[in-house]
Amino acid sequence: MMTDETPAPTDFIREAVEEDLKNGRFDRVHTRFPPEPNGYLHIGHTKAMTIDFGIAQDFGGKCNLRFDDTNPVKEDIEYVDSIKEDIRWLGFDWEDREFYASDYFDVLYAWAVRLVKKGLAYVDDQSPEEVSLNRGTLTEPGKESPYRNRSVEENLDLLERMKAGEFPDGSRVLRAKIDMAHPNLNMRDPVMYRILCEPPHHRTGSKWKIYPMYDWSHGQNDSMEGITHSLCSLEYENHRPLYEWFLDQLDVFRSRQIEFARLNLSYTVLSKRKLLRLVKEGHVHGWDDPRMPTLRGMRRRGYTPEAILEFVHRAGVAKNYSVIDVALLESVVRDDLNKRSPRRMAVLKPLKVVIDNYPDGLVEEMEAVNNPEDERAGTRTVPFSKVLYIEQDDFRESPPPKYYRLYPGNEVRLRYAYLIRCTHVVKDQNGEMTELHVTYDPATRGGDAPDGRKVKSTIHWVSAAHAKEAEIRLYDRLFTKEDPEEGEEGFVACINPDSLTVLTGYVETHLATSQPGERFQFERQGYFCVDPDSSPDKKVFNRTVSLRDTWAKIEKSQPRK
Ligand code: ATP
Ligand code: MG
């Protein structure tokens, strides 16, 4: 885990790129970011983006956006648009270089024909089950297909007819002819094309009845685009020999693949397939649910792009598998919001307070600081009157030891206002507290007593006559286990039943005009962001993160290195 404040100046990928430029393997840097449009981007993709776009930028090179749209069954135009929006939101720019793997289907097909003609690819009539059964295992070599030694003419004819849609799905594949006994299973005659007559592709329509596999598309696309460094996550390390084999046999521009470890977060799943399941099964309210680790979810929750990028930067670029503590993300978000968020007062669980000796009908305007971290943010005034709401938690009828907030007989400070002392509690027939009665000291306006007496606690409040009712959504971690995927039951079994709590609270008048996406610190509560579900009459606030910094505690308890 990286906790160091000073950024690492470089990493193993940047070192490799630098070396390639020095020794002349490449004379420029050109990378690509290759999302598959089968879901929305999540924070893990941010790591890939900071590497792909970041390295291009650092070396004065370019980075293409290339949609890896080779599977019409799972992909959709809806995802393409949202992915572009999310990349822009983070501040990355592909300029005019927006490409699609499907742009290259014709060239790719011609390249496949080239391999067939060289005797390096063949049409296999085995069923998908037979292909996989005959691949062998790590300890046993595979079995050669009975169709492996077809003539070039027959292969060309069959491939053409596969392409024309003459054969049903699953009846044939095109395979590279490499080595069925190769120690790397990816080299045992990997499948290049499979037949998929349906559904139509979101860009090429019904033109194609065969679609390339990842291994037979990605590296070739890299080469066609002149990508120098194809940076991908670690699961492709075993595919690198195949990546290089295709480029060597085709004798085309040789891009270099370098792998890095994926970003993993505790208490989080980061896989589009699994996130899709959460959406489909209704465990969350959509891809942009503020509990989702998607960029849209985080945006709706109130995270800024700056905070997300800072977090990814701090997590670092490593070659080895690791899991980053989600508390680090929360801590970075908190630091970022602390600097930029105006302070407001909001009462989430209201308790009515009546100031018995305050004049009826009087309203005073109290001056409140907008952001102690930012002097330019200035001040505002908040109305004060006889009836207020305070937080239920700020009152105890029988205070536990060291409880310094309000209780009968005790005096506290109302933020930006007066000292008040609790005189008595009013209850209904069921014994439930309905309101609190207090007296105020008119000489303490601003919060200090002229006689110098001290109070141990300052609490926030809103004026009942002026406050606006608001829906408050409190979010907690979506999973109860640090590794949601550990064990037999799977991640759905450890969904936190309390990951969302909805409250009706009261917020100060100024928040009535706030707009979706605006962020605030609710004093003593946490950071909140206005949700798009808000109406002009009733705002909805998402809690981005609470004020408590569990990360700082963890860090403190760790021995210093
Ligand atoms: P997922 O499992 O979430 O579907 P994926 O790898 O299939 O991920 P792609 O759309 O293919 O998703 O990913 C685009 C790029 O982002 C790839 O280069 C991939 O390696 C990278 N990427 C995806 N997830 C992560 C992650 N958690 N950390 C770092 N890079 C990632
Ligand atoms: Mg993928």
Coordinates of C-alpha atoms and ligand atoms in Angstrom, one line a residue:
M1 CA 0.0 0.0 0.0
M2 CA 1.3 3.4 -0.9
T3 CA 0.8 6.0 1.7
D4 CA 3.7 8.3 0.7
E5 CA 2.7 11.9 0.0
T6 CA 5.4 12.5 -2.5
P7 CA 4.5 11.1 -6.0
A8 CA 6.7 8.5 -7.5
P9 CA 8.5 10.3 -10.3
T10 CA 8.3 7.3 -12.6
D11 CA 7.1 3.6 -12.9
F12 CA 8.2 0.5 -14.7
I13 CA 6.1 1.3 -17.8
R14 CA 7.5 4.8 -18.2
E15 CA 11.0 3.3 -17.7
A16 CA 10.3 0.8 -20.5
V17 CA 9.0 3.5 -22.8
E18 CA 12.0 5.7 -22.1
E19 CA 14.3 2.8 -22.9
D20 CA 12.5 2.1 -26.2
L21 CA 13.0 5.7 -27.2
K22 CA 16.6 5.6 -26.2
N23 CA 17.5 2.5 -28.0
G24 CA 15.5 3.3 -31.1
R25 CA 12.8 0.6 -31.0
F26 CA 10.4 3.5 -31.4
D27 CA 10.9 7.2 -32.2
R28 CA 7.6 8.3 -30.8
V29 CA 4.9 7.3 -28.3
H30 CA 1.4 6.4 -29.3
T31 CA -1.0 4.6 -27.0
R32 CA -4.7 3.7 -27.0
F33 CA -7.4 3.3 -24.5
P34 CA -9.6 0.4 -25.6
P35 CA -12.9 0.1 -23.7
E36 CA -15.4 -2.6 -24.7
P37 CA -18.8 -0.9 -25.0
N38 CA -20.5 -3.5 -22.9
G39 CA -21.0 -1.4 -19.7
Y40 CA -20.1 1.8 -18.1
L41 CA -16.6 2.9 -17.0
H42 CA -15.6 2.2 -13.4
I43 CA -12.8 3.6 -11.3
G44 CA -10.5 0.7 -12.5
H45 CA -10.7 2.1 -16.0
T46 CA -9.4 5.4 -14.6
K47 CA -6.2 3.7 -13.8
A48 CA -5.9 2.4 -17.4
M49 CA -6.7 5.9 -18.7
T50 CA -4.2 7.6 -16.5
I51 CA -1.6 5.2 -17.9
D52 CA -2.7 5.3 -21.5
F53 CA -3.4 9.1 -21.8
G54 CA -0.9 10.0 -19.1
I55 CA 2.1 8.3 -20.7
A56 CA 1.2 9.7 -24.2
Q57 CA 1.1 13.2 -22.6
D58 CA 4.3 12.8 -20.7
F59 CA 6.2 11.7 -23.8
G60 CA 4.6 14.3 -26.1
G61 CA 2.8 11.5 -27.9
K62 CA -0.8 10.6 -28.7
C63 CA -3.5 8.4 -27.3
N64 CA -6.3 7.0 -29.4
L65 CA -9.8 6.1 -28.1
R66 CA -10.6 2.7 -29.6
F67 CA -13.9 0.9 -28.9
D68 CA -13.3 -2.8 -28.8
D69 CA -16.6 -3.6 -30.4
T70 CA -16.1 -7.1 -31.5
N71 CA -19.0 -8.8 -29.7
P72 CA -22.5 -7.5 -30.9
V73 CA -24.2 -9.8 -28.4
K74 CA -23.1 -7.8 -25.4
E75 CA -22.4 -4.4 -26.8
D76 CA -24.6 -1.3 -27.3
I77 CA -24.4 2.2 -28.6
E78 CA -25.8 3.5 -25.2
Y79 CA -22.5 2.4 -23.7
V80 CA -20.4 4.1 -26.4
D81 CA -21.9 7.5 -25.7
S82 CA -21.6 7.2 -21.9
I83 CA -18.0 6.1 -22.1
K84 CA -17.1 9.2 -24.1
E85 CA -18.9 11.4 -21.7
D86 CA -17.1 9.8 -18.7
I87 CA -13.6 10.1 -20.3
R88 CA -14.2 13.8 -21.0
W89 CA -15.5 14.3 -17.5
L90 CA -12.1 13.1 -16.2
G91 CA -10.4 15.5 -18.5
F92 CA -8.8 13.2 -21.0
D93 CA -8.8 14.1 -24.7
W94 CA -8.6 11.8 -27.7
E95 CA -8.9 14.7 -30.1
D96 CA -10.1 13.4 -33.5
R97 CA -8.9 9.9 -32.9
E98 CA -12.1 8.0 -32.1
F99 CA -11.8 4.5 -33.6
Y100 CA -13.7 1.3 -33.5
A101 CA -12.3 -2.3 -33.9
S102 CA -15.2 -2.7 -36.3
D103 CA -13.6 0.0 -38.5
Y104 CA -11.0 -2.5 -39.3
F105 CA -13.1 -5.6 -40.0
D106 CA -12.3 -5.5 -43.7
V107 CA -8.5 -5.1 -43.3
L108 CA -8.5 -7.7 -40.6
Y109 CA -10.3 -10.2 -42.8
A110 CA -7.7 -9.6 -45.5
W111 CA -5.0 -10.3 -43.0
A112 CA -6.7 -13.5 -42.0
V113 CA -6.8 -14.6 -45.6
R114 CA -3.0 -13.8 -45.8
L115 CA -2.4 -16.2 -42.9
V116 CA -4.6 -18.9 -44.5
K117 CA -2.6 -18.5 -47.7
K118 CA 0.6 -18.9 -45.7
G119 CA -0.8 -22.2 -44.3
L120 CA -1.0 -20.5 -40.8
A121 CA -4.7 -20.6 -40.3
Y122 CA -7.5 -23.2 -41.0
V123 CA -11.2 -23.7 -40.7
D124 CA -12.1 -26.2 -38.0
D125 CA -15.5 -27.9 -38.1
Q126 CA -15.2 -29.2 -34.5
S127 CA -17.9 -28.1 -32.1
P128 CA -17.0 -25.5 -29.5
E129 CA -17.1 -28.3 -26.9
E130 CA -14.6 -30.4 -28.9
V131 CA -12.3 -27.4 -29.5
S132 CA -12.1 -26.8 -25.8
L133 CA -11.9 -30.4 -24.9
N134 CA -9.0 -31.0 -27.3
R135 CA -7.1 -28.0 -26.2
G136 CA -5.5 -30.2 -23.4
T137 CA -4.5 -28.9 -20.0
L138 CA -1.4 -27.4 -18.4
T139 CA 0.0 -30.8 -17.9
E140 CA -1.3 -32.5 -21.1
P141 CA -0.7 -31.5 -24.7
G142 CA -3.8 -30.8 -26.9
K143 CA -5.1 -33.0 -29.7
E144 CA -4.8 -31.8 -33.3
S145 CA -8.1 -31.2 -35.1
P146 CA -8.9 -33.7 -37.9
Y147 CA -9.5 -30.6 -40.0
R148 CA -6.1 -29.1 -39.3
N149 CA -4.5 -30.1 -42.5
R150 CA -7.1 -28.9 -45.0
S151 CA -5.8 -27.4 -48.2
V152 CA -5.4 -23.7 -48.5
E153 CA -8.1 -23.6 -51.2
E154 CA -10.6 -25.5 -49.1
N155 CA -9.8 -23.2 -46.1
L156 CA -10.3 -20.0 -48.3
D157 CA -13.6 -21.3 -49.7
L158 CA -14.9 -22.2 -46.2
L159 CA -13.8 -19.0 -44.7
E160 CA -15.5 -17.0 -47.4
R161 CA -18.7 -18.9 -46.9
M162 CA -18.5 -18.5 -43.1
K163 CA -18.3 -14.8 -43.7
A164 CA -21.3 -14.9 -46.1
G165 CA -23.4 -16.5 -43.4
E166 CA -23.8 -19.9 -45.0
F167 CA -23.2 -21.8 -41.8
P168 CA -25.0 -21.6 -38.4
D169 CA -23.4 -20.2 -35.2
G170 CA -21.0 -22.6 -33.6
S171 CA -20.6 -24.9 -36.6
R172 CA -17.1 -23.7 -37.6
V173 CA -14.3 -21.4 -36.5
L174 CA -11.1 -20.1 -38.1
R175 CA -8.0 -21.1 -36.0
A176 CA -4.4 -20.1 -36.2
K177 CA -2.1 -23.1 -36.9
I178 CA 0.5 -22.8 -34.3
D179 CA 1.3 -25.8 -31.9
M180 CA -1.2 -28.0 -30.1
A181 CA 1.5 -29.1 -27.7
H182 CA 2.7 -25.6 -26.8
P183 CA 3.2 -25.1 -23.1
N184 CA 1.2 -21.8 -23.3
L185 CA -2.5 -22.8 -23.9
N186 CA -3.1 -19.6 -25.7
M187 CA -0.7 -20.8 -28.5
R188 CA -2.6 -24.1 -29.1
D189 CA -4.3 -23.1 -32.3
P190 CA -6.3 -20.2 -30.9
V191 CA -9.6 -19.3 -32.4
M192 CA -9.5 -16.2 -34.7
Y193 CA -13.1 -16.0 -36.0
R194 CA -16.4 -17.4 -34.8
I195 CA -19.7 -17.3 -36.5
L196 CA -22.4 -15.0 -35.0
C197 CA -25.2 -14.5 -37.5
E198 CA -27.3 -12.6 -35.0
P199 CA -27.7 -9.9 -33.6
P200 CA -26.8 -7.1 -36.0
H201 CA -23.7 -5.1 -34.9
H202 CA -24.4 -1.5 -33.7
R203 CA -22.1 -0.1 -36.4
T204 CA -21.7 -2.7 -39.2
G205 CA -25.3 -3.9 -39.1
S206 CA -25.8 -7.3 -40.7
K207 CA -22.7 -7.1 -42.9
W208 CA -20.7 -9.5 -40.8
K209 CA -21.6 -13.0 -39.8
I210 CA -18.2 -13.7 -38.3
Y211 CA -16.5 -11.8 -35.5
P212 CA -12.9 -11.7 -34.5
M213 CA -11.8 -12.9 -31.1
Y214 CA -10.0 -10.4 -28.8
D215 CA -6.6 -12.0 -29.5
W216 CA -7.1 -11.8 -33.2
S217 CA -8.3 -8.2 -33.2
H218 CA -6.6 -6.2 -30.6
G219 CA -2.9 -6.5 -31.6
Q220 CA -3.8 -6.2 -35.3
N221 CA -5.7 -3.0 -34.6
D222 CA -2.8 -1.7 -32.5
S223 CA -0.5 -2.3 -35.5
M224 CA -2.9 -0.7 -38.0
E225 CA -3.0 2.4 -35.8
G226 CA 0.7 2.5 -35.3
I227 CA 0.4 2.1 -31.6
T228 CA 3.8 1.9 -30.1
H229 CA 2.9 0.8 -26.6
S230 CA -0.2 -1.3 -26.0
L231 CA -0.7 -1.1 -22.3
C232 CA -3.1 -3.5 -20.7
S233 CA -3.9 -5.3 -17.5
L234 CA -2.0 -8.3 -16.2
E235 CA -4.5 -11.0 -17.4
Y236 CA -3.1 -10.4 -20.9
E237 CA 0.4 -11.3 -20.0
N238 CA -0.1 -15.0 -21.1
H239 CA -1.5 -13.7 -24.4
R240 CA 1.7 -11.7 -25.2
P241 CA 3.4 -14.5 -27.1
L242 CA 0.3 -14.8 -29.3
Y243 CA 0.1 -11.0 -29.7
E244 CA 3.7 -11.1 -31.0
W245 CA 3.2 -14.3 -33.1
F246 CA 0.4 -12.7 -35.2
L247 CA 2.4 -9.5 -35.8
D248 CA 5.5 -11.5 -36.7
Q249 CA 3.7 -13.8 -39.1
L250 CA 1.8 -11.0 -40.8
D251 CA 5.1 -9.0 -41.0
V252 CA 3.4 -5.8 -40.0
F253 CA 4.2 -2.9 -37.6
R254 CA 5.1 -4.4 -34.2
S255 CA 3.4 -2.7 -31.3
R256 CA 4.7 -3.6 -27.9
Q257 CA 2.4 -4.9 -25.2
I258 CA 3.2 -4.1 -21.6
E259 CA 1.0 -5.3 -18.7
F260 CA 0.2 -3.7 -15.4
A261 CA -1.7 -4.8 -12.3
R262 CA -5.4 -3.9 -12.3
L263 CA -6.7 -1.5 -9.7
N264 CA -8.6 -3.5 -7.0
L265 CA -10.4 -1.8 -4.1
S266 CA -11.5 -3.3 -0.9
Y267 CA -15.3 -3.6 -0.3
T268 CA -15.8 -3.1 -4.0
V269 CA -16.3 -5.2 -7.1
L270 CA -14.8 -3.9 -10.3
S271 CA -16.0 -5.9 -13.3
K272 CA -18.6 -4.8 -15.7
R273 CA -20.2 -8.2 -15.8
K274 CA -20.7 -8.1 -12.0
L275 CA -21.8 -4.5 -12.0
L276 CA -24.3 -5.3 -14.7
R277 CA -25.6 -8.1 -12.4
L278 CA -26.1 -5.6 -9.5
V279 CA -28.1 -3.4 -11.8
K280 CA -30.2 -6.2 -13.5
E281 CA -31.1 -7.9 -10.2
G282 CA -32.1 -4.5 -8.7
H283 CA -29.5 -4.5 -5.9
V284 CA -28.8 -0.9 -6.9
H285 CA -30.9 1.6 -8.7
G286 CA -28.8 1.7 -11.9
W287 CA -25.3 2.2 -13.3
D288 CA -25.3 5.7 -11.8
D289 CA -26.4 4.7 -8.3
P290 CA -24.1 6.6 -6.0
R291 CA -23.0 3.3 -4.4
M292 CA -21.6 2.0 -7.7
P293 CA -17.8 2.3 -8.4
T294 CA -18.7 3.5 -11.9
L295 CA -17.6 7.0 -12.9
R296 CA -21.3 8.0 -13.2
G297 CA -22.1 6.6 -9.8
M298 CA -19.1 8.5 -8.2
R299 CA -20.1 11.7 -10.1
R300 CA -23.6 11.5 -8.8
R301 CA -22.3 10.8 -5.3
G302 CA -20.3 14.0 -5.5
Y303 CA -16.7 12.8 -6.1
T304 CA -14.8 15.2 -8.3
P305 CA -12.6 14.1 -11.2
E306 CA -9.6 15.7 -9.4
A307 CA -10.1 13.5 -6.4
I308 CA -10.5 10.3 -8.4
L309 CA -7.4 11.1 -10.4
E310 CA -5.4 11.9 -7.2
F311 CA -6.5 8.6 -5.7
V312 CA -5.4 6.6 -8.8
H313 CA -2.1 8.5 -8.8
R314 CA -1.6 7.7 -5.1
A315 CA -2.5 4.0 -5.7
G316 CA 0.5 4.0 -8.1
V317 CA 1.4 1.8 -11.1
A318 CA 2.5 -1.6 -10.1
K319 CA 3.3 -4.9 -11.8
N320 CA 2.0 -7.0 -8.9
Y321 CA -1.5 -7.8 -7.8
S322 CA -2.7 -5.6 -4.9
V323 CA -5.9 -4.4 -3.3
I324 CA -6.1 -0.8 -2.3
D325 CA -8.0 0.2 0.9
V326 CA -11.2 2.0 -0.1
A327 CA -10.6 4.2 3.0
L328 CA -7.7 5.8 1.0
L329 CA -10.2 6.8 -1.7
E330 CA -12.6 8.2 0.9
S331 CA -9.8 10.1 2.5
V332 CA -8.6 11.7 -0.8
V333 CA -12.2 12.6 -1.6
R334 CA -12.6 14.3 1.9
D335 CA -9.4 16.3 1.5
D336 CA -10.5 17.5 -2.0
L337 CA -14.0 18.5 -0.8
N338 CA -12.7 20.2 2.3
K339 CA -10.9 22.7 0.1
R340 CA -13.7 23.4 -2.3
S341 CA -17.0 23.0 -0.5
P342 CA -19.1 25.8 1.0
R343 CA -20.3 25.1 4.5
R344 CA -24.0 25.0 5.3
M345 CA -26.1 24.0 8.2
A346 CA -28.5 21.0 7.8
V347 CA -30.3 19.0 10.4
L348 CA -30.6 15.4 9.3
K349 CA -32.6 13.9 12.3
P350 CA -34.5 16.9 13.6
L351 CA -35.5 17.7 17.2
K352 CA -37.6 20.8 17.7
V353 CA -36.2 23.4 20.2
V354 CA -38.2 26.3 21.6
I355 CA -36.3 29.3 23.1
D356 CA -38.8 30.4 25.7
N357 CA -37.3 33.8 26.4
Y358 CA -36.7 34.7 22.7
P359 CA -39.2 37.4 21.4
D360 CA -42.0 36.0 19.3
G361 CA -41.8 37.0 15.7
L362 CA -38.2 38.3 15.9
V363 CA -35.8 37.2 13.2
E364 CA -32.1 37.9 13.4
E365 CA -29.6 37.5 10.6
M366 CA -26.5 35.7 11.9
E367 CA -23.2 35.9 9.9
A368 CA -21.8 32.6 9.0
V369 CA -18.4 31.7 7.4
N370 CA -18.7 30.0 4.0
N371 CA -15.5 28.1 4.0
P372 CA -12.8 28.4 6.7
E373 CA -10.3 26.8 4.2
D374 CA -11.0 29.5 1.6
E375 CA -11.2 33.2 2.7
R376 CA -12.5 34.3 -0.7
A377 CA -15.6 32.2 -0.2
G378 CA -16.8 35.0 2.2
T379 CA -19.7 34.9 4.6
R380 CA -23.5 34.7 4.4
T381 CA -26.3 35.4 6.9
V382 CA -28.6 32.7 8.2
P383 CA -31.9 33.6 9.9
F384 CA -32.4 32.8 13.6
S385 CA -35.7 32.7 15.4
K386 CA -37.6 31.4 18.4
V387 CA -38.2 27.8 17.1
L388 CA -35.2 25.8 15.8
Y389 CA -34.3 22.3 14.8
I390 CA -31.2 20.7 16.2
E391 CA -29.9 17.1 15.7
Q392 CA -31.5 14.5 17.8
D393 CA -28.0 13.2 18.6
D394 CA -27.0 16.5 20.1
F395 CA -29.4 16.0 23.0
R396 CA -29.6 13.4 25.7
E397 CA -32.1 13.4 28.5
S398 CA -29.6 11.4 30.7
P399 CA -26.1 12.2 29.4
P400 CA -23.5 9.4 29.4
P401 CA -20.1 10.3 30.9
K402 CA -18.2 12.9 28.8
Y403 CA -21.3 13.9 26.9
Y404 CA -20.9 17.7 26.5
R405 CA -23.7 18.5 24.2
L406 CA -27.2 19.5 25.3
Y407 CA -29.0 17.9 28.3
P408 CA -31.3 19.3 31.0
G409 CA -29.4 22.0 32.8
N410 CA -26.5 22.2 30.4
E411 CA -25.4 25.1 28.3
V412 CA -24.0 24.9 24.7
R413 CA -23.3 27.2 21.9
L414 CA -25.4 27.4 18.8
R415 CA -23.0 27.9 15.9
Y416 CA -22.8 31.6 14.8
A417 CA -25.6 32.5 17.4
Y418 CA -26.1 32.3 21.1
L419 CA -25.5 30.2 24.2
I420 CA -28.6 28.3 25.2
R421 CA -29.4 26.3 28.3
C422 CA -31.9 23.4 28.3
T423 CA -34.7 23.8 30.9
H424 CA -37.0 20.9 30.1
V425 CA -38.3 18.3 27.7
V426 CA -41.9 17.9 26.4
K427 CA -43.1 14.4 25.7
D428 CA -46.3 13.0 24.1
Q429 CA -48.6 10.3 25.7
N430 CA -46.3 7.6 24.5
G431 CA -43.3 9.1 26.2
E432 CA -41.7 10.2 23.0
M433 CA -39.8 13.5 23.1
T434 CA -41.6 16.1 21.0
E435 CA -39.8 19.3 21.8
L436 CA -37.1 20.8 23.9
H437 CA -37.3 24.0 25.9
V438 CA -34.3 26.2 26.4
T439 CA -33.4 29.8 27.3
Y440 CA -30.9 31.9 25.6
D441 CA -28.5 34.5 26.9
P442 CA -29.0 37.7 24.8
A443 CA -25.5 38.9 25.8
T444 CA -23.8 36.0 24.0
R445 CA -24.6 36.9 20.4
G446 CA -21.8 35.6 18.2
G447 CA -21.1 32.7 20.7
D448 CA -19.1 34.2 23.5
A449 CA -20.2 35.1 27.0
P450 CA -19.1 38.6 28.3
D451 CA -18.5 37.1 31.7
G452 CA -16.0 34.6 30.2
R453 CA -17.9 31.4 31.1
K454 CA -17.1 28.5 28.8
V455 CA -19.2 25.9 27.2
K456 CA -17.7 22.6 25.9
S457 CA -19.8 22.1 22.8
T458 CA -21.0 23.9 19.7
I459 CA -24.0 22.5 17.8
H460 CA -25.6 23.3 14.5
W461 CA -29.2 24.3 14.0
V462 CA -31.7 25.7 11.5
S463 CA -34.6 28.0 12.0
A464 CA -37.8 26.0 11.8
A465 CA -39.7 28.9 10.1
H466 CA -37.0 29.3 7.4
A467 CA -35.5 25.9 6.9
K468 CA -36.5 23.8 3.9
E469 CA -37.4 20.2 4.1
A470 CA -35.0 18.0 2.1
E471 CA -34.5 14.3 1.4
I472 CA -31.2 13.1 2.6
R473 CA -29.6 9.9 1.2
L474 CA -26.9 8.5 3.4
Y475 CA -24.7 5.9 1.6
D476 CA -22.5 3.3 3.2
R477 CA -20.3 0.7 1.6
L478 CA -22.2 -1.6 -0.8
F479 CA -20.6 -4.8 0.6
T480 CA -20.0 -5.9 4.1
K481 CA -16.8 -7.9 3.3
E482 CA -13.4 -6.5 2.5
D483 CA -13.2 -9.0 -0.3
P484 CA -16.8 -9.4 -1.5
E485 CA -15.8 -12.2 -3.8
E486 CA -14.1 -14.3 -1.2
G487 CA -15.8 -17.6 -0.3
E488 CA -18.5 -19.7 -2.0
E489 CA -21.6 -17.5 -1.7
G490 CA -20.3 -14.8 -4.0
F491 CA -20.5 -11.0 -3.9
V492 CA -24.3 -10.7 -3.9
A493 CA -24.5 -12.6 -0.6
C494 CA -22.6 -9.9 1.2
I495 CA -24.4 -6.8 0.0
N496 CA -24.8 -4.4 2.9
P497 CA -28.5 -4.2 3.7
D498 CA -27.9 -0.7 5.2
S499 CA -25.9 0.7 2.2
L500 CA -28.7 3.3 1.7
T501 CA -30.6 5.2 4.4
V502 CA -33.1 7.8 3.4
L503 CA -34.0 10.6 5.9
T504 CA -36.2 13.7 5.8
G505 CA -34.2 16.6 7.3
Y506 CA -34.1 20.4 7.2
V507 CA -31.6 22.5 5.4
E508 CA -30.8 26.2 5.7
T509 CA -32.6 28.5 3.3
H510 CA -29.6 29.1 1.0
L511 CA -29.8 25.5 -0.1
A512 CA -33.2 26.1 -1.7
T513 CA -31.6 27.4 -4.8
S514 CA -28.8 24.8 -5.1
Q515 CA -28.5 22.9 -8.4
P516 CA -27.9 19.2 -9.1
G517 CA -24.2 18.5 -8.9
E518 CA -23.4 21.3 -6.4
R519 CA -21.4 20.2 -3.4
F520 CA -21.5 21.3 0.2
Q521 CA -20.2 20.5 3.6
F522 CA -23.0 20.1 6.1
E523 CA -21.3 21.3 9.2
R524 CA -20.4 18.4 11.6
Q525 CA -22.0 15.9 9.2
G526 CA -20.1 15.4 6.0
Y527 CA -20.0 16.3 2.4
F528 CA -23.2 16.3 0.4
C529 CA -24.1 16.7 -3.3
V530 CA -27.4 17.8 -4.8
D531 CA -28.9 14.8 -6.6
P532 CA -30.7 15.2 -10.0
D533 CA -33.8 13.7 -8.4
S534 CA -34.3 17.1 -6.7
S535 CA -37.3 19.3 -7.6
P536 CA -37.5 23.0 -7.1
D537 CA -39.7 22.4 -4.0
K538 CA -37.7 19.6 -2.5
K539 CA -34.0 19.0 -2.8
V540 CA -32.4 15.6 -2.5
F541 CA -28.9 15.4 -1.1
N542 CA -26.5 12.5 -1.4
R543 CA -23.9 12.1 1.3
T544 CA -20.6 11.9 -0.6
V545 CA -18.6 11.0 2.4
S546 CA -18.8 11.5 6.2
L547 CA -16.4 13.8 8.0
R548 CA -14.9 11.0 10.1
D549 CA -11.6 10.1 8.7
T550 CA -11.1 6.4 9.3
W551 CA -8.1 6.4 7.0
A552 CA -6.2 8.9 9.1
K553 CA -6.8 6.5 12.0
I554 CA -5.5 3.5 10.1
E555 CA -2.5 5.4 9.0
K556 CA -1.7 6.6 12.4
S557 CA -1.9 3.1 13.8
Q558 CA 0.5 1.8 11.2
P559 CA 4.2 1.7 12.2
R560 CA 6.2 4.3 10.3
K561 CA 8.6 2.9 7.7
Ligands
ATP1 P1 -14.2 -5.4 -16.8 O1 -13.7 -6.7 -16.2 O2 -14.5 -4.4 -15.8 O3 -15.3 -5.7 -17.8 P2 -12.4 -5.2 -19.0 O4 -10.9 -5.3 -18.9 O5 -13.2 -6.3 -19.6 O6 -12.9 -4.9 -17.5 P3 -12.5 -3.2 -21.0 O7 -13.5 -2.3 -21.4 O8 -12.0 -4.2 -21.9 O9 -12.9 -3.8 -19.6 O10 -11.2 -2.3 -20.4 C1 -10.6 -1.2 -21.1 C2 -9.2 -1.1 -20.5 O11 -9.3 -0.8 -19.1 C3 -8.4 -2.3 -20.7 O12 -7.1 -1.9 -21.1 C4 -8.4 -2.9 -19.4 O13 -7.2 -3.6 -19.1 C5 -8.5 -1.7 -18.4 N1 -9.1 -2.0 -17.1 C6 -10.2 -2.6 -16.9 N2 -10.4 -2.7 -15.6 C7 -9.3 -2.3 -15.0 C8 -8.9 -2.2 -13.6 N3 -9.6 -2.6 -12.6 N4 -7.6 -1.6 -13.4 C9 -6.9 -1.2 -14.4 N5 -7.2 -1.3 -15.7 C10 -8.4 -1.8 -16.0
MG2 MG -12.4 -6.6 -21.8

